PDB file of C-alpha atoms and ligand atoms in Angstrom:
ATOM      1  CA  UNK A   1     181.093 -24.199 117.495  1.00 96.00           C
ATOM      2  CA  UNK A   2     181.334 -23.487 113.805  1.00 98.00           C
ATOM      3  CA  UNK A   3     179.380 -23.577 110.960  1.00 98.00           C
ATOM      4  CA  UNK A   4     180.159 -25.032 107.639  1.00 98.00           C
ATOM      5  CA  UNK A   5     178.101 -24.546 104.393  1.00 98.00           C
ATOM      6  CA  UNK A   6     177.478 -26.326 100.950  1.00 97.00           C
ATOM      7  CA  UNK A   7     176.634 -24.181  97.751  1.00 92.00           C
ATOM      8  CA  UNK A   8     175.514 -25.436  94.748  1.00 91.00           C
ATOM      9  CA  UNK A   9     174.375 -28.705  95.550  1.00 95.00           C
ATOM     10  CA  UNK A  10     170.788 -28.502  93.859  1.00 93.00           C
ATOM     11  CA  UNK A  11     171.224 -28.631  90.182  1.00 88.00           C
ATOM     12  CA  UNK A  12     167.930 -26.302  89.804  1.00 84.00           C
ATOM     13  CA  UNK A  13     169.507 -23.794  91.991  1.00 83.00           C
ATOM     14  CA  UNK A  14     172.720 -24.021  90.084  1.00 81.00           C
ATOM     15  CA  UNK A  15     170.931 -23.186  86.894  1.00 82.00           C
ATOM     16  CA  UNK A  16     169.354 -20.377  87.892  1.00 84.00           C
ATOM     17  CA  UNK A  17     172.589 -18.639  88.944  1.00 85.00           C
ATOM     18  CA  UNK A  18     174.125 -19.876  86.006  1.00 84.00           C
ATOM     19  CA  UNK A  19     177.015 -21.859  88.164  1.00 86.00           C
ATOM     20  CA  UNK A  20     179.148 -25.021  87.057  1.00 84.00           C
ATOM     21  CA  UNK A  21     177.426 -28.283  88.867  1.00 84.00           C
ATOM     22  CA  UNK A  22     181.322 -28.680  91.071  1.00 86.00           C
ATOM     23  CA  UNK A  23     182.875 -31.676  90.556  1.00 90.00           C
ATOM     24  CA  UNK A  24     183.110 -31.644  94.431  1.00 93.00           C
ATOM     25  CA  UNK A  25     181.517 -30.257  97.026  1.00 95.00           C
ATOM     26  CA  UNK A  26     181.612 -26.400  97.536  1.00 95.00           C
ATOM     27  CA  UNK A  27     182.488 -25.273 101.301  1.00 97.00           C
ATOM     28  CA  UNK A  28     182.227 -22.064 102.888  1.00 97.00           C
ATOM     29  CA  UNK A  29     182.158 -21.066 106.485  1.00 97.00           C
ATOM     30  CA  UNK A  30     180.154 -18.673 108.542  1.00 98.00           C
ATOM     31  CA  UNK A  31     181.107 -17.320 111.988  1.00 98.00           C
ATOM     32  CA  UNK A  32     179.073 -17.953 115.273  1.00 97.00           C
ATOM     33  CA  UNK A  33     178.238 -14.815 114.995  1.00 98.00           C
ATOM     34  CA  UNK A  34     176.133 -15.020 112.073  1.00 98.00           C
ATOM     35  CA  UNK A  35     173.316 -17.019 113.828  1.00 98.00           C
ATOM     36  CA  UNK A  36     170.056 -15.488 114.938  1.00 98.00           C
ATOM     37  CA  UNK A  37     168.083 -18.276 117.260  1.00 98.00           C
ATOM     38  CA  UNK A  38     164.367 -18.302 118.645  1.00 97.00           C
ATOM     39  CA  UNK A  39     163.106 -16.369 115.241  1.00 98.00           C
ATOM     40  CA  UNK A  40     165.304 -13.142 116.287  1.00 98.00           C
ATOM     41  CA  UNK A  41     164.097 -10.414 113.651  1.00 98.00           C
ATOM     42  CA  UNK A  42     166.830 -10.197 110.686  1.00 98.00           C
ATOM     43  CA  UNK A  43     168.064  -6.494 110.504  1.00 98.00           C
ATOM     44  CA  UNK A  44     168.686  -5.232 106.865  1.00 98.00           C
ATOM     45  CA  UNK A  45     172.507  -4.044 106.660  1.00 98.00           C
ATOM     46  CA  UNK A  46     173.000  -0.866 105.093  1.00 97.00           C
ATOM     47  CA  UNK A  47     176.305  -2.117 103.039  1.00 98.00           C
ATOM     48  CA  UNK A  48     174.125  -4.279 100.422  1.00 98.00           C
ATOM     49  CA  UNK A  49     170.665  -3.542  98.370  1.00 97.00           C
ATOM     50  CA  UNK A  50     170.636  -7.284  97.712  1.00 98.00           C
ATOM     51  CA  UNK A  51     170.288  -9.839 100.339  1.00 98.00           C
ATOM     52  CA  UNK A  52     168.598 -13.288  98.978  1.00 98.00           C
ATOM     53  CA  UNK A  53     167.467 -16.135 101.189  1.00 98.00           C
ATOM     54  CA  UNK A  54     168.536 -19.583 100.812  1.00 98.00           C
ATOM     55  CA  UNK A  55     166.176 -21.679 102.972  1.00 98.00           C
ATOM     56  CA  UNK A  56     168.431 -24.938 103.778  1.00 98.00           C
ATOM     57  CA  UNK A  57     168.418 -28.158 105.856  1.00 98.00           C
ATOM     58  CA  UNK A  58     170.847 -28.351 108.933  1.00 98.00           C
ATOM     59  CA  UNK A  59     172.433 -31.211 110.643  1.00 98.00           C
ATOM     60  CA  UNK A  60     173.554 -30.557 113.864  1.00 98.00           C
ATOM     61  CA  UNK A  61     176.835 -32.825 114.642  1.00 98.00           C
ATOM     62  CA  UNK A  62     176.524 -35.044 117.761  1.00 98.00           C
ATOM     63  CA  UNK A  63     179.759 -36.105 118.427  1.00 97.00           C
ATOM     64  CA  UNK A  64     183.328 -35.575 117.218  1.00 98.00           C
ATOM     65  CA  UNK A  65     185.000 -36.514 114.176  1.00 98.00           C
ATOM     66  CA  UNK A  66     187.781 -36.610 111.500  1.00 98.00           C
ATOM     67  CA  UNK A  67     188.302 -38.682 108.577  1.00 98.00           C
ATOM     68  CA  UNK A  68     184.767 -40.000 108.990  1.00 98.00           C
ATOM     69  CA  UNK A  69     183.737 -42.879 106.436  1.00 98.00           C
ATOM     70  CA  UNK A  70     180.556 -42.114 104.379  1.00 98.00           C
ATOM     71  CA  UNK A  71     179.298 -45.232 105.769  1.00 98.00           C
ATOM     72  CA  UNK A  72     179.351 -44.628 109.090  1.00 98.00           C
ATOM     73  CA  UNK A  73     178.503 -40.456 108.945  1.00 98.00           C
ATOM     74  CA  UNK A  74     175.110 -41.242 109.821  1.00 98.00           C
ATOM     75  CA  UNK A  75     175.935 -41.519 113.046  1.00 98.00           C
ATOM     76  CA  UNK A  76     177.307 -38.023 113.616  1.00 98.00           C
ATOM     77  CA  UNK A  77     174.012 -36.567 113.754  1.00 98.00           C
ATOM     78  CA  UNK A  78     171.052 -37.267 115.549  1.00 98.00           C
ATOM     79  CA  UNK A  79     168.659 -33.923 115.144  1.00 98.00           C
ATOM     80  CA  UNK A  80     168.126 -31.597 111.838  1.00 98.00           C
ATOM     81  CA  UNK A  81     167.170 -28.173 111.650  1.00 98.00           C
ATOM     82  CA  UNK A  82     165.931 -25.616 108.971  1.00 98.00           C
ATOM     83  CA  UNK A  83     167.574 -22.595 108.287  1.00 98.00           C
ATOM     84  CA  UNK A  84     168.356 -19.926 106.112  1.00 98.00           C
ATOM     85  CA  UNK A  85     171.767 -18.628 104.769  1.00 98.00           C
ATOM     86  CA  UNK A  86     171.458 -15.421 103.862  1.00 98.00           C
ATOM     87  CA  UNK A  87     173.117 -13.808 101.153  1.00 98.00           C
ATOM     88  CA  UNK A  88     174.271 -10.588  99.964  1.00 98.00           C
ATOM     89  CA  UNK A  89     174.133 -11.433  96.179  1.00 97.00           C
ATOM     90  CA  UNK A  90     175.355  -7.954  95.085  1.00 98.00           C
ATOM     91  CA  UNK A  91     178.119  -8.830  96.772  1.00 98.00           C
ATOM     92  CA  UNK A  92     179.110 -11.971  96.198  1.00 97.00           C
ATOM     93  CA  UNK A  93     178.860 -11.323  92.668  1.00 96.00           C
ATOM     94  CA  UNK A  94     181.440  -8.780  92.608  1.00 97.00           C
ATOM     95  CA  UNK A  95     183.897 -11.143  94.754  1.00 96.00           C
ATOM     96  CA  UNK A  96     182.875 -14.227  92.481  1.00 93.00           C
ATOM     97  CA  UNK A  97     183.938 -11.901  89.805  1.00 95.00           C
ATOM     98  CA  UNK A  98     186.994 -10.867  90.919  1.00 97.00           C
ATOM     99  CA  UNK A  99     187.862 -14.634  91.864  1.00 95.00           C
ATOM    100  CA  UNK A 100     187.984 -13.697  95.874  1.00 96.00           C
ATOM    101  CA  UNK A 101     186.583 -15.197  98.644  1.00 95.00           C
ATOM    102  CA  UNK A 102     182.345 -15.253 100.316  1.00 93.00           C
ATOM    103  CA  UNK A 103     183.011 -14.591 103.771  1.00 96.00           C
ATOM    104  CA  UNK A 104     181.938 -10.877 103.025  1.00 97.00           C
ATOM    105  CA  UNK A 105     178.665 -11.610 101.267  1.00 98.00           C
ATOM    106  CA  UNK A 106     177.882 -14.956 102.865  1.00 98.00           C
ATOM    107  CA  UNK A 107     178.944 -14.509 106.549  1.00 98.00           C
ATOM    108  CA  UNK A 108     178.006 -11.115 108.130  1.00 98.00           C
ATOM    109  CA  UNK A 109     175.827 -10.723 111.318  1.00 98.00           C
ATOM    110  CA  UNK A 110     172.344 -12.403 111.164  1.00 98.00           C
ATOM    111  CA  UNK A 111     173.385 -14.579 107.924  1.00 98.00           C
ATOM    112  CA  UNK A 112     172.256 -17.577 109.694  1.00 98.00           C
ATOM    113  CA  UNK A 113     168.430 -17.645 111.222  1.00 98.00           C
ATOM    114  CA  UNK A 114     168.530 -21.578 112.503  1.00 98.00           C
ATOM    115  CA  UNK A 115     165.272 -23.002 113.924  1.00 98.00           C
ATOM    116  CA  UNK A 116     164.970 -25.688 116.333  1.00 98.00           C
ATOM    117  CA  UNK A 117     166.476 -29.043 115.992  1.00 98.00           C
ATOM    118  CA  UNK A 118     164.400 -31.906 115.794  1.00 98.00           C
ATOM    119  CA  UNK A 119     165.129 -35.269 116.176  1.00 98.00           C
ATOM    120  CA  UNK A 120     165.903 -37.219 112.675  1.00 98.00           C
ATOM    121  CA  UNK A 121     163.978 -40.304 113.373  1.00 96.00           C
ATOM    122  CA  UNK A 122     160.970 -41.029 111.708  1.00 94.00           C
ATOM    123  CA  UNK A 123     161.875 -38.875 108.861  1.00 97.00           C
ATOM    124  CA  UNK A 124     163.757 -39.702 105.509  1.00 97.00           C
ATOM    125  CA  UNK A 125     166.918 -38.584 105.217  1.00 97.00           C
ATOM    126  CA  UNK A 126     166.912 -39.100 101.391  1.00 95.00           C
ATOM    127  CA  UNK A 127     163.472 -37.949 100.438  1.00 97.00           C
ATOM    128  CA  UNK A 128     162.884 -35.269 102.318  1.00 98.00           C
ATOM    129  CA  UNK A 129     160.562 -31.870 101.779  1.00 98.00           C
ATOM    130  CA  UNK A 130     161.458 -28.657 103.239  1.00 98.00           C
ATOM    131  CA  UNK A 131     159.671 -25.220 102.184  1.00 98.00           C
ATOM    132  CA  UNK A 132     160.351 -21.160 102.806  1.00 98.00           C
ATOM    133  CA  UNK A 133     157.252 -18.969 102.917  1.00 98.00           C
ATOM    134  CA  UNK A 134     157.833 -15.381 102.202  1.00 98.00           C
ATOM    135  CA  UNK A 135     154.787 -13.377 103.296  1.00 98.00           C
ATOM    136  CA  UNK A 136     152.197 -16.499 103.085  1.00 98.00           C
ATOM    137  CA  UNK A 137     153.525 -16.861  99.727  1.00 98.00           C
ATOM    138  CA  UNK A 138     155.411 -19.743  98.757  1.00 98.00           C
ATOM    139  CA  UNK A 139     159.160 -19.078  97.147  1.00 98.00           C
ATOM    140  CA  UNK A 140     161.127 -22.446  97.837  1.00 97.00           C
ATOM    141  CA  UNK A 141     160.587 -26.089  98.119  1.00 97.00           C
ATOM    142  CA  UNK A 142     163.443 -28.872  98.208  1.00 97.00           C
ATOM    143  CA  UNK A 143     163.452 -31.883  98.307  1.00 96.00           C
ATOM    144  CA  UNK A 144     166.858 -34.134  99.583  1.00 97.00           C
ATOM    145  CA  UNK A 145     166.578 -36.344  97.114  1.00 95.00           C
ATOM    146  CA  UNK A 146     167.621 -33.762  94.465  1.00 95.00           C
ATOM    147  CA  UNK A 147     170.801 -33.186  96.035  1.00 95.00           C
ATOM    148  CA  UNK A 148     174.302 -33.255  94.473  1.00 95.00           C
ATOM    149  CA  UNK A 149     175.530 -34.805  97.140  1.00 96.00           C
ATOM    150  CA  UNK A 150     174.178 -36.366 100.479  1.00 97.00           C
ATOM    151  CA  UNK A 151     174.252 -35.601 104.010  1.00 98.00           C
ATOM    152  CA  UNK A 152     176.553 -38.851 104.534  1.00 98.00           C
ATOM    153  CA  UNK A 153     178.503 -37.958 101.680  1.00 97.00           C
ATOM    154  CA  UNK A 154     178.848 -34.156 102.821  1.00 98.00           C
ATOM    155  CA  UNK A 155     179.697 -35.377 106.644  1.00 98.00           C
ATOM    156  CA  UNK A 156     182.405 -37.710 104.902  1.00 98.00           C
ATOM    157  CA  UNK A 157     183.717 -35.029 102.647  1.00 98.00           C
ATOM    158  CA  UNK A 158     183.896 -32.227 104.932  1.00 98.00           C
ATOM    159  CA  UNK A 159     185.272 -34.225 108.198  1.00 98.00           C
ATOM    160  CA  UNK A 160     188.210 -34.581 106.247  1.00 98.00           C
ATOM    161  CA  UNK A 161     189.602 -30.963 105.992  1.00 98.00           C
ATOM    162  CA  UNK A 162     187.582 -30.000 109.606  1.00 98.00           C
ATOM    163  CA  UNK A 163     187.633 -31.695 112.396  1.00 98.00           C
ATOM    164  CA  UNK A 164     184.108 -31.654 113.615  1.00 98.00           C
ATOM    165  CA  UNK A 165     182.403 -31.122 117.091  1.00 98.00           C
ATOM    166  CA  UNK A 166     179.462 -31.536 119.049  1.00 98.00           C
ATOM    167  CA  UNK A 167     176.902 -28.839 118.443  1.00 98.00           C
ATOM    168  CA  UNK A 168     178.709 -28.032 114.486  1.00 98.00           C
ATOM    169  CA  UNK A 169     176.396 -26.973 112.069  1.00 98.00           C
ATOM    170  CA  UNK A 170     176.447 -28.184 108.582  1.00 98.00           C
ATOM    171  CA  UNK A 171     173.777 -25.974 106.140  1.00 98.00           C
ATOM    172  CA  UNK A 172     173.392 -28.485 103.150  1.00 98.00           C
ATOM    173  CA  UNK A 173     172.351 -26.403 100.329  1.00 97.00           C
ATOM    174  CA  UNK A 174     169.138 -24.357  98.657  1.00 97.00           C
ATOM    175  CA  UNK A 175     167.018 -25.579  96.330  1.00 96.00           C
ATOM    176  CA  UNK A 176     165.488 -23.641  93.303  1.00 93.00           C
ATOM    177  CA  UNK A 177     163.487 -20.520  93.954  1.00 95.00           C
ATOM    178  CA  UNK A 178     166.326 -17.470  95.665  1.00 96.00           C
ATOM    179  CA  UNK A 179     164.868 -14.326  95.858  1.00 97.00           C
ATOM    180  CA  UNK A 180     165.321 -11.099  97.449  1.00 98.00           C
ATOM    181  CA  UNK A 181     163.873 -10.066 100.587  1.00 98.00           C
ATOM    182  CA  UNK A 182     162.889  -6.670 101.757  1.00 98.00           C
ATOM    183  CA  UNK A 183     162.138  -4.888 104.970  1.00 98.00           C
ATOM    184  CA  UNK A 184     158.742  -5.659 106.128  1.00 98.00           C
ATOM    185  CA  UNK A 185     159.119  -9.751 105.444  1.00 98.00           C
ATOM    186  CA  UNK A 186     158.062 -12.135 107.020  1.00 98.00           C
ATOM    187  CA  UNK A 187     159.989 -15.815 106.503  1.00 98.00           C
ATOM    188  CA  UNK A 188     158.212 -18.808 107.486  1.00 98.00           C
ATOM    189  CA  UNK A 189     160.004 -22.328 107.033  1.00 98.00           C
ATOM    190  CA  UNK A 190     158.605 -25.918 107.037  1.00 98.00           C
ATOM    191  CA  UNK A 191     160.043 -29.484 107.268  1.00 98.00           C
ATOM    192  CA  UNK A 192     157.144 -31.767 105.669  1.00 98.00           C
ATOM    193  CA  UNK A 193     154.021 -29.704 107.853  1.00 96.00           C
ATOM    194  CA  UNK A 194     156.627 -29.050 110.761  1.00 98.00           C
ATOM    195  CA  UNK A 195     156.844 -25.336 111.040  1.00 98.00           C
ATOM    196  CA  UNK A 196     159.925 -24.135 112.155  1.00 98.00           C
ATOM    197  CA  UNK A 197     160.432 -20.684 111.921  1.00 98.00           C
ATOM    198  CA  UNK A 198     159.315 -17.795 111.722  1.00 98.00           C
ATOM    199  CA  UNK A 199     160.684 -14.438 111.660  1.00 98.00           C
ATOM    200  CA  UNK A 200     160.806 -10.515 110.279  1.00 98.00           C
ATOM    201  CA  UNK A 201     163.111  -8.891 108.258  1.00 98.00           C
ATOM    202  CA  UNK A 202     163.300  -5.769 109.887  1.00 98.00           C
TER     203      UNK A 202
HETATM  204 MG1   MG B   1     173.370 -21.555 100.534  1.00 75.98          MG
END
């Protein structure tokens, strides 16, 4: 499986890392083995003094596809997840600089904490609220109405340069509030009053 991510697609988030709003969707990758599962403690690298969390919304793709039309992308996913796409900010800022690529800063090991999936029914694709907890304290909330660009739009978009598979995962983007974390955290994440996970830094 693979796992393909969108940056900057909440205009609040893209202010306060004074970005350009893209005048298409921004894609990264991370590898499989970036993913921690069943709230797996995060272990601080020693190579960065900067790691942020980016809580995000995941699809999970449930069937295969290429060249998929926006209008029929809703039906490459059934279940959504909540994760969080760690980043080493010191340095991606230094590769942003220097014009090179994220994998370094974006995809090392335990990048990607991914909760459950749920199934999508019964919630709104377009309106809905999703929330990180650091220590009891709240740092992010989102809403998916305030994206860039949609989860149909970002399953049509993507599907054309990457084939996609059963069991994909697609992060769609932080909201507002990025922050450091530190050793000693404790991340809890929330679709509406769904908690999802809940992990250490350690
Ligand atoms: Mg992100």
């Amino acid at each position: 499986m693979k796992i393909l991510a969108v940056g900057r697609n909440y205009v609040a988030h893209i202010a306060e890392l004074n970005n350009e709003k893209p005048d298409q969707p921004v894609i990264f990758s991370k590898p499989e083995t970036a993913i921690l599962r069943n709230n797996e403690p995060f272990y601080y690298p020693d190579f960065t003094q900067d790691i942020h969390h980016e809580v995000e919304i995941l699809l999970k793709i449930s069937k295969m596809g290429k060249n998929i039309e926006e209008k029929f992308a809703h039906k490459y996913y059934e279940e959504i997840g909540l994760g969080i796409d760690f980043t080493a900010r010191d340095i991606q800022t230094q590769l942003k600089n220097k014009g090179l690529p994220w994998d370094l800063a974006k995809g090392f090991n335990g990048s990607a904490p991914i909760s459950e999936f749920i199934p999508k029914e019964g919630y709104d694709m377009q309106n809905l609220n999703f929330s990180l907890d650091v220590n009891g304290e709240r740092r992010q909330t989102g809403n998916t109405s305030l994206m860039l660009y949609s989860f149909d739009y970002l399953i049509a978009f993507i599907s054309r340069y990457f084939t996609l598979k059963t069991g994909d995962i697609i992060y769609t983007g932080t909201p507002a509030g990025v922050g450091p974390v530190k050793i000693g955290d404790k991340l809890t994440g929330k679709i509406e009053e769904k908690m999802m996970f809940d992990f250490e830094v350690k």
